[in-house]
Short mmCIF file of C-alpha atoms in Angstrom, two decimals:
data_model
loop_
_atom_site.label_atom_id
_atom_site.label_comp_id
_atom_site.label_asym_id
_atom_site.label_seq_id
_atom_site.Cartn_x
_atom_site.Cartn_y
_atom_site.Cartn_z
CA ASP A 1 12.62 4.94 6.85
CA ALA A 2 15.51 3.39 5.07
CA GLY A 3 17.34 5.56 2.67
CA VAL A 4 19.06 4.52 -0.48
CA THR A 5 21.49 1.62 0.34
CA GLN A 6 24.35 0.59 -1.93
CA SER A 7 26.63 -2.23 -1.71
CA PRO A 8 29.52 -2.99 -1.62
CA THR A 9 30.85 0.08 -0.21
CA HIS A 10 34.38 -0.78 -1.57
CA LEU A 11 35.99 -3.13 -4.13
CA ILE A 12 39.04 -3.54 -6.00
CA LYS A 13 39.25 -5.13 -9.36
CA THR A 14 41.97 -5.66 -11.92
CA ARG A 15 41.84 -4.26 -15.60
CA GLY A 16 39.58 -6.51 -17.75
CA GLN A 17 37.23 -7.70 -15.03
CA GLN A 18 33.59 -7.25 -14.46
CA VAL A 19 31.80 -5.69 -11.72
CA THR A 20 28.14 -5.35 -10.31
CA LEU A 21 26.97 -2.57 -8.03
CA ARG A 22 23.93 -2.79 -6.16
CA CYS A 23 21.26 -0.11 -4.99
CA SER A 24 18.14 0.03 -3.14
CA PRO A 25 16.14 3.04 -3.32
CA LYS A 26 14.47 5.01 -0.58
CA SER A 27 11.05 3.34 0.44
CA GLY A 28 8.57 4.48 -1.76
CA HIS A 29 10.90 5.72 -4.86
CA ASP A 30 10.30 4.19 -8.30
CA THR A 31 12.83 5.69 -10.12
CA VAL A 32 16.98 4.99 -9.70
CA SER A 33 19.81 6.92 -11.10
CA TRP A 34 23.48 6.14 -11.54
CA TYR A 35 26.23 8.66 -11.47
CA GLN A 36 29.88 8.39 -11.45
CA GLN A 37 32.17 10.69 -9.53
CA ALA A 38 35.77 10.85 -10.36
CA LEU A 39 38.28 12.03 -7.81
CA GLY A 40 38.06 15.69 -7.61
CA GLN A 41 35.13 16.09 -10.08
CA GLY A 42 31.31 16.22 -9.94
CA PRO A 43 29.11 13.52 -10.26
CA GLN A 44 28.35 12.64 -14.01
CA PHE A 45 25.03 10.87 -15.02
CA ILE A 46 25.19 7.34 -16.36
CA PHE A 47 21.64 6.34 -16.59
CA GLN A 48 18.31 6.27 -15.12
CA TYR A 49 15.93 3.22 -14.73
CA TYR A 50 12.16 3.29 -14.32
CA GLU A 51 9.62 0.63 -14.85
CA GLU A 52 12.64 -1.75 -15.35
CA GLU A 53 13.44 0.33 -18.48
CA GLU A 54 16.55 2.76 -19.09
CA ARG A 55 14.78 6.12 -19.66
CA GLN A 56 17.94 8.35 -20.18
CA ARG A 57 21.55 7.50 -21.02
CA GLY A 58 24.66 9.89 -20.36
CA ASN A 59 27.73 9.58 -22.20
CA PHE A 60 29.37 6.45 -21.16
CA PRO A 61 30.10 3.61 -23.39
CA ASP A 62 28.15 0.19 -23.79
CA ARG A 63 30.24 -1.49 -21.31
CA PHE A 64 28.08 0.18 -18.58
CA SER A 65 24.64 -1.23 -18.29
CA GLY A 66 22.11 -1.51 -16.00
CA HIS A 67 18.97 -3.42 -14.51
CA GLN A 68 15.92 -2.45 -12.44
CA PHE A 69 13.88 -5.12 -10.68
CA PRO A 70 10.10 -5.24 -10.10
CA ASN A 71 11.10 -4.09 -6.50
CA TYR A 72 12.54 -0.95 -7.79
CA SER A 73 16.18 -1.99 -6.70
CA SER A 74 18.83 -1.53 -9.46
CA GLU A 75 22.29 -3.02 -10.39
CA LEU A 76 25.22 -1.13 -12.43
CA ASN A 77 27.33 -3.35 -14.39
CA VAL A 78 30.70 -2.51 -15.85
CA ASN A 79 32.42 -4.74 -18.13
CA ALA A 80 36.18 -4.89 -19.43
CA LEU A 81 37.21 -2.49 -16.64
CA LEU A 82 39.75 0.25 -17.33
CA LEU A 83 41.88 2.13 -14.82
CA GLY A 84 39.74 5.31 -15.80
CA ASP A 85 36.81 3.43 -14.29
CA SER A 86 37.93 3.99 -11.02
CA ALA A 87 35.52 6.17 -9.16
CA LEU A 88 32.86 6.33 -6.55
CA TYR A 89 29.59 5.03 -8.12
CA LEU A 90 26.59 6.96 -6.51
CA CYS A 91 23.04 5.91 -6.79
CA ALA A 92 20.12 8.24 -6.40
CA SER A 93 16.31 7.45 -6.17
CA SER A 94 13.32 9.82 -6.78
CA LEU A 95 9.71 9.77 -7.80
CA VAL A 96 9.04 9.85 -11.60
CA ARG A 97 6.15 12.23 -10.98
CA ALA A 98 8.45 14.59 -9.30
CA SER A 99 11.23 14.29 -11.63
CA ASN A 100 11.38 17.78 -12.67
CA THR A 101 11.22 19.28 -9.19
CA GLY A 102 11.84 16.62 -6.98
CA GLU A 103 15.21 16.21 -5.26
CA LEU A 104 17.41 13.12 -5.64
CA PHE A 105 18.20 11.12 -2.65
CA PHE A 106 21.81 9.73 -2.88
CA GLY A 107 23.24 6.63 -1.41
CA GLU A 108 26.65 6.54 0.44
CA GLY A 109 28.17 5.20 -3.00
CA SER A 110 30.48 2.33 -3.95
CA ARG A 111 34.08 3.04 -4.22
CA LEU A 112 35.49 1.16 -7.07
CA THR A 113 39.36 0.82 -7.50
CA VAL A 114 40.76 -0.54 -10.60
CA LEU A 115 44.43 -1.79 -10.70
CA ALA B 1 24.32 23.68 -23.83
CA GLN B 2 23.29 23.66 -20.25
CA SER B 3 26.02 24.13 -17.54
CA VAL B 4 27.15 24.92 -14.05
CA ALA B 5 30.13 26.82 -12.77
CA GLN B 6 31.62 27.13 -9.55
CA PRO B 7 34.39 29.43 -9.81
CA GLU B 8 36.25 28.77 -6.65
CA ASP B 9 37.73 25.47 -5.91
CA GLN B 10 38.03 26.37 -2.20
CA VAL B 11 36.44 28.97 0.12
CA ASN B 12 37.97 29.76 3.61
CA VAL B 13 36.02 31.51 6.16
CA ALA B 14 36.44 31.76 10.09
CA GLU B 15 33.84 30.16 12.37
CA GLY B 16 31.06 32.72 13.09
CA ASN B 17 31.54 34.79 9.94
CA PRO B 18 28.93 34.64 7.12
CA LEU B 19 29.90 32.42 3.95
CA THR B 20 29.03 32.48 0.31
CA VAL B 21 29.69 29.72 -2.10
CA LYS B 22 29.30 30.81 -5.46
CA CYS B 23 27.50 29.13 -8.53
CA THR B 24 26.62 30.48 -12.11
CA TYR B 25 24.27 28.59 -14.51
CA SER B 26 23.52 28.48 -18.21
CA VAL B 27 20.07 27.08 -19.50
CA SER B 28 18.01 28.32 -22.21
CA GLY B 29 14.43 27.83 -20.26
CA ASN B 30 13.55 28.00 -16.77
CA PRO B 31 16.22 26.71 -14.30
CA TYR B 32 15.52 24.22 -11.90
CA LEU B 33 18.58 24.65 -9.37
CA PHE B 34 20.05 22.67 -6.46
CA TRP B 35 22.51 22.68 -3.88
CA TYR B 36 24.06 19.44 -2.35
CA VAL B 37 26.71 18.83 0.25
CA GLN B 38 29.28 15.92 0.59
CA TYR B 39 31.28 14.99 3.59
CA PRO B 40 34.48 12.70 3.13
CA ASN B 41 33.57 9.35 1.89
CA ARG B 42 29.95 9.88 1.89
CA GLY B 43 27.27 10.28 -0.56
CA LEU B 44 25.40 13.77 -1.61
CA GLN B 45 23.24 15.20 0.85
CA PHE B 46 20.37 17.68 -0.32
CA LEU B 47 20.48 21.30 1.16
CA LEU B 48 18.04 23.20 -1.03
CA LYS B 49 16.46 23.95 -4.25
CA TYR B 50 15.11 26.70 -6.37
CA ILE B 51 12.22 25.79 -8.77
CA THR B 52 10.04 29.06 -8.92
CA GLY B 53 8.70 31.47 -6.47
CA ASP B 54 10.91 33.77 -3.80
CA ASN B 55 14.30 34.36 -4.95
CA LEU B 56 15.50 33.42 -1.39
CA VAL B 57 15.39 29.83 -0.74
CA LYS B 58 15.81 28.57 2.76
CA GLY B 59 17.14 25.01 3.31
CA SER B 60 18.81 22.65 5.81
CA TYR B 61 21.32 23.37 8.54
CA GLY B 62 20.76 27.03 8.28
CA PHE B 63 22.04 27.69 4.59
CA GLU B 64 20.03 29.49 2.28
CA ALA B 65 20.67 30.49 -1.51
CA GLU B 66 19.80 33.59 -3.54
CA PHE B 67 18.41 33.04 -7.22
CA ASN B 68 19.55 35.92 -9.50
CA LYS B 69 18.09 35.46 -12.86
CA SER B 70 19.86 38.53 -14.35
CA GLN B 71 23.16 37.48 -13.22
CA THR B 72 22.44 33.78 -13.82
CA SER B 73 23.80 33.15 -10.43
CA PHE B 74 22.56 30.99 -7.37
CA HIS B 75 24.90 31.66 -4.64
CA LEU B 76 25.02 29.40 -1.39
CA LYS B 77 24.93 31.33 1.69
CA LYS B 78 24.72 31.09 5.65
CA PRO B 79 24.91 33.92 8.06
CA SER B 80 27.21 32.31 10.69
CA ALA B 81 29.71 29.62 9.53
CA LEU B 82 30.08 26.39 11.95
CA VAL B 83 33.50 24.27 11.70
CA SER B 84 31.04 21.37 11.06
CA ASP B 85 29.80 22.96 7.61
CA SER B 86 33.30 22.31 6.27
CA ALA B 87 32.86 19.83 3.35
CA LEU B 88 32.43 19.72 -0.45
CA TYR B 89 29.62 21.86 -1.95
CA PHE B 90 28.08 21.15 -5.20
CA CYS B 91 25.35 23.19 -7.27
CA ALA B 92 23.51 21.36 -9.78
CA VAL B 93 21.08 22.00 -12.43
CA ARG B 94 18.04 19.84 -13.89
CA ASP B 95 19.01 18.99 -17.36
CA GLU B 96 16.08 20.24 -19.52
CA ILE B 97 16.91 18.68 -22.95
CA SER B 98 16.04 15.11 -21.36
CA GLY B 99 12.87 16.40 -20.22
CA ASN B 100 11.46 15.06 -17.11
CA THR B 101 13.91 12.22 -16.33
CA GLY B 102 15.70 13.82 -13.50
CA LYS B 103 18.91 14.20 -14.89
CA LEU B 104 21.16 16.39 -12.81
CA ILE B 105 24.28 18.57 -14.18
CA PHE B 106 26.55 19.14 -11.43
CA GLY B 107 29.48 21.87 -11.10
CA GLN B 108 32.95 20.69 -10.30
CA GLY B 109 32.59 21.54 -6.54
CA THR B 110 33.67 23.82 -4.14
CA THR B 111 35.72 22.85 -0.72
CA LEU B 112 34.46 24.73 2.06
CA GLN B 113 36.78 25.08 5.01
CA VAL B 114 35.53 26.61 8.42
CA LYS B 115 38.50 27.34 10.71
CA PRO B 116 37.90 27.70 14.50
#
Protein backbone atom coordinates (compact mmCIF):
# COMPACT_ATOMS: atom_id res chain seq x y z
CA ASP A 1 0.00 0.00 0.00
CA ALA A 2 1.70 3.15 -1.22
CA GLY A 3 1.73 6.04 1.16
CA VAL A 4 1.76 9.70 0.24
CA THR A 5 4.38 10.46 -2.40
CA GLN A 6 5.76 13.88 -3.26
CA SER A 7 8.03 15.17 -6.00
CA PRO A 8 10.55 16.59 -6.36
CA THR A 9 12.28 15.96 -3.06
CA HIS A 10 14.61 18.92 -3.39
CA LEU A 11 14.74 21.90 -5.68
CA ILE A 12 16.46 25.25 -5.94
CA LYS A 13 14.90 28.30 -7.54
CA THR A 14 15.74 31.98 -7.78
CA ARG A 15 13.60 34.90 -6.71
CA GLY A 16 10.77 35.69 -9.08
CA GLN A 17 10.58 32.20 -10.55
CA GLN A 18 7.63 29.85 -10.36
CA VAL A 19 7.54 26.33 -8.90
CA THR A 20 5.19 23.36 -9.09
CA LEU A 21 5.18 20.63 -6.47
CA ARG A 22 3.31 17.37 -6.87
CA CYS A 23 1.59 14.96 -4.53
CA SER A 24 -0.08 11.57 -4.83
CA PRO A 25 -2.28 10.71 -1.87
CA LYS A 26 -2.35 7.46 0.04
CA SER A 27 -4.36 4.80 -1.76
CA GLY A 28 -8.05 5.23 -1.06
CA HIS A 29 -7.77 8.80 0.19
CA ASP A 30 -9.75 11.57 -1.50
CA THR A 31 -8.55 14.75 0.23
CA VAL A 32 -5.19 16.49 -0.05
CA SER A 33 -3.87 19.23 2.21
CA TRP A 34 -0.71 21.26 1.79
CA TYR A 35 1.44 22.62 4.60
CA GLN A 36 4.50 24.85 4.67
CA GLN A 37 7.14 24.13 7.30
CA ALA A 38 9.76 26.83 7.66
CA LEU A 39 13.01 25.95 9.38
CA GLY A 40 12.48 25.52 13.12
CA GLN A 41 8.73 25.96 12.90
CA GLY A 42 5.67 23.79 12.97
CA PRO A 43 3.78 23.15 9.73
CA GLN A 44 1.40 25.91 8.61
CA PHE A 45 -1.76 25.05 6.68
CA ILE A 46 -1.84 26.39 3.13
CA PHE A 47 -5.02 24.86 1.69
CA GLN A 48 -7.00 21.68 1.20
CA TYR A 49 -8.53 20.12 -1.91
CA TYR A 50 -11.48 17.79 -2.25
CA GLU A 51 -13.46 16.92 -5.38
CA GLU A 52 -11.03 19.07 -7.36
CA GLU A 53 -11.98 22.20 -5.45
CA GLU A 54 -10.29 24.23 -2.74
CA ARG A 55 -12.25 23.68 0.47
CA GLN A 56 -10.30 25.72 2.95
CA ARG A 57 -7.40 28.14 2.75
CA GLY A 58 -4.90 29.31 5.32
CA ASN A 59 -3.28 32.71 5.61
CA PHE A 60 -1.22 32.55 2.41
CA PRO A 61 -1.21 35.02 -0.51
CA ASP A 62 -2.68 34.34 -3.91
CA ARG A 63 0.80 33.52 -5.20
CA PHE A 64 0.08 30.11 -3.71
CA SER A 65 -2.38 28.14 -5.78
CA GLY A 66 -3.27 24.53 -6.22
CA HIS A 67 -5.09 21.96 -8.20
CA GLN A 68 -6.54 18.51 -7.65
CA PHE A 69 -6.95 16.03 -10.46
CA PRO A 70 -9.68 13.39 -10.94
CA ASN A 71 -7.31 10.70 -9.60
CA TYR A 72 -7.03 12.76 -6.37
CA SER A 73 -3.41 13.75 -6.95
CA SER A 74 -2.60 17.39 -6.41
CA GLU A 75 -0.21 20.17 -7.34
CA LEU A 76 0.95 23.20 -5.41
CA ASN A 77 2.08 26.18 -7.47
CA VAL A 78 3.95 29.17 -6.12
CA ASN A 79 4.50 32.20 -8.36
CA ALA A 80 6.92 35.11 -7.99
CA LEU A 81 9.05 33.27 -5.46
CA LEU A 82 10.44 35.16 -2.50
CA LEU A 83 13.35 34.24 -0.27
CA GLY A 84 10.84 33.65 2.52
CA ASP A 85 9.20 30.89 0.53
CA SER A 86 12.16 28.65 1.29
CA ALA A 87 10.70 25.80 3.33
CA LEU A 88 9.72 22.16 3.43
CA TYR A 89 6.36 21.73 1.69
CA LEU A 90 4.35 18.85 3.05
CA CYS A 91 1.43 17.13 1.43
CA ALA A 92 -1.04 15.24 3.61
CA SER A 93 -3.93 13.03 2.58
CA SER A 94 -7.05 11.90 4.37
CA LEU A 95 -10.63 10.78 3.84
CA VAL A 96 -13.21 13.54 3.82
CA ARG A 97 -15.69 11.43 5.76
CA ALA A 98 -13.11 11.17 8.56
CA SER A 99 -11.98 14.79 8.41
CA ASN A 100 -12.75 15.60 12.01
CA THR A 101 -11.38 12.53 13.70
CA GLY A 102 -9.10 10.85 11.21
CA GLU A 103 -5.40 11.44 11.18
CA LEU A 104 -3.53 13.01 8.29
CA PHE A 105 -0.95 10.94 6.44
CA PHE A 106 2.05 13.03 5.40
CA GLY A 107 4.51 12.65 2.58
CA GLU A 108 8.27 13.12 2.96
CA GLY A 109 8.01 16.68 1.69
CA SER A 110 9.60 18.83 -1.02
CA ARG A 111 12.47 20.99 0.17
CA LEU A 112 12.38 24.32 -1.70
CA THR A 113 15.33 26.70 -1.53
CA VAL A 114 14.92 30.16 -3.04
CA LEU A 115 18.13 32.05 -3.78
CA ALA B 1 -8.45 31.74 18.80
CA GLN B 2 -7.35 28.15 18.88
CA SER B 3 -3.74 27.43 19.66
CA VAL B 4 -1.28 24.82 20.74
CA ALA B 5 1.75 25.48 22.92
CA GLN B 6 4.77 23.31 23.43
CA PRO B 7 6.65 25.08 26.20
CA GLU B 8 9.93 23.19 25.82
CA ASP B 9 12.15 23.62 22.77
CA GLN B 10 14.16 20.57 23.81
CA VAL B 11 13.81 17.68 26.23
CA ASN B 12 16.82 15.61 27.23
CA VAL B 13 16.46 12.19 28.81
CA ALA B 14 18.68 9.19 29.41
CA GLU B 15 17.90 5.93 27.66
CA GLY B 16 15.67 3.73 29.80
CA ASN B 17 14.21 6.66 31.73
CA PRO B 18 10.60 7.81 31.34
CA LEU B 19 9.99 10.78 29.07
CA THR B 20 7.35 13.50 28.91
CA VAL B 21 6.86 16.04 26.15
CA LYS B 22 4.44 18.77 27.16
CA CYS B 23 1.58 20.26 25.20
CA THR B 24 -1.21 22.65 26.19
CA TYR B 25 -4.08 23.72 23.98
CA SER B 26 -6.74 26.36 23.72
CA VAL B 27 -10.06 25.65 22.00
CA SER B 28 -13.62 26.76 22.59
CA GLY B 29 -15.29 23.41 22.00
CA ASN B 30 -14.27 19.79 22.28
CA PRO B 31 -10.63 19.32 21.32
CA TYR B 32 -9.42 16.82 18.76
CA LEU B 33 -5.73 16.39 19.62
CA PHE B 34 -2.86 14.71 17.83
CA TRP B 35 0.82 13.93 18.24
CA TYR B 36 3.17 13.56 15.29
CA VAL B 37 6.90 12.77 15.11
CA GLN B 38 9.35 14.02 12.51
CA TYR B 39 12.75 12.48 11.90
CA PRO B 40 15.46 14.59 10.19
CA ASN B 41 14.61 15.52 6.61
CA ARG B 42 11.45 13.40 6.72
CA GLY B 43 7.72 14.02 6.77
CA LEU B 44 5.49 13.75 9.81
CA GLN B 45 4.42 10.39 11.19
CA PHE B 46 1.22 9.99 13.18
CA LEU B 47 1.69 8.73 16.76
CA LEU B 48 -1.70 8.99 18.44
CA LYS B 49 -4.88 10.99 18.79
CA TYR B 50 -7.51 11.91 21.35
CA ILE B 51 -11.06 12.32 20.12
CA THR B 52 -13.18 11.18 23.02
CA GLY B 53 -13.23 8.46 25.66
CA ASP B 54 -10.40 7.41 27.95
CA ASN B 55 -8.07 10.17 28.97
CA LEU B 56 -5.04 7.91 28.49
CA VAL B 57 -4.46 7.26 24.81
CA LYS B 58 -2.03 4.62 23.58
CA GLY B 59 -0.24 5.01 20.28
CA SER B 60 2.59 3.81 18.10
CA TYR B 61 6.10 2.80 19.27
CA GLY B 62 5.07 2.53 22.93
CA PHE B 63 4.00 6.16 23.23
CA GLU B 64 0.94 7.29 25.14
CA ALA B 65 -0.62 10.63 25.94
CA GLU B 66 -2.72 11.86 28.82
CA PHE B 67 -5.62 14.21 28.10
CA ASN B 68 -6.38 16.56 30.99
CA LYS B 69 -9.37 18.78 30.35
CA SER B 70 -9.05 20.89 33.50
CA GLN B 71 -5.42 21.71 32.73
CA THR B 72 -6.03 21.84 28.95
CA SER B 73 -3.02 19.62 28.45
CA PHE B 74 -2.16 16.64 26.27
CA HIS B 75 1.31 15.52 27.33
CA LEU B 76 3.13 12.79 25.42
CA LYS B 77 4.75 10.08 27.53
CA LYS B 78 6.77 6.90 27.27
CA PRO B 79 7.77 4.70 30.22
CA SER B 80 11.24 3.86 28.91
CA ALA B 81 12.99 6.02 26.30
CA LEU B 82 15.08 4.64 23.45
CA VAL B 83 17.91 6.40 21.62
CA SER B 84 15.89 5.87 18.44
CA ASP B 85 13.09 8.03 19.91
CA SER B 86 15.30 11.08 19.35
CA ALA B 87 13.34 13.27 16.94
CA LEU B 88 11.13 16.35 16.65
CA TYR B 89 7.67 16.00 18.17
CA PHE B 90 4.63 18.07 17.26
CA CYS B 91 1.36 18.45 19.09
CA ALA B 92 -1.62 19.53 16.99
CA VAL B 93 -5.29 20.37 17.39
CA ARG B 94 -7.99 20.13 14.78
CA ASP B 95 -9.20 23.57 13.72
CA GLU B 96 -12.83 23.82 14.82
CA ILE B 97 -13.60 27.07 12.99
CA SER B 98 -13.19 25.52 9.57
CA GLY B 99 -15.52 22.68 10.45
CA ASN B 100 -14.74 19.31 8.98
CA THR B 101 -12.05 20.31 6.53
CA GLY B 102 -9.36 18.54 8.51
CA LYS B 103 -7.09 21.53 9.04
CA LEU B 104 -4.56 21.01 11.83
CA ILE B 105 -2.96 23.71 13.96
CA PHE B 106 0.53 22.65 15.03
CA GLY B 107 2.71 23.66 17.92
CA GLN B 108 6.28 24.82 17.38
CA GLY B 109 7.69 21.40 18.10
CA THR B 110 9.88 19.89 20.81
CA THR B 111 13.19 18.20 20.08
CA LEU B 112 13.61 15.03 22.10
CA GLN B 113 17.21 13.96 22.70
CA VAL B 114 17.69 10.52 24.25
CA LYS B 115 21.26 9.83 25.33
CA PRO B 116 22.73 6.35 25.81
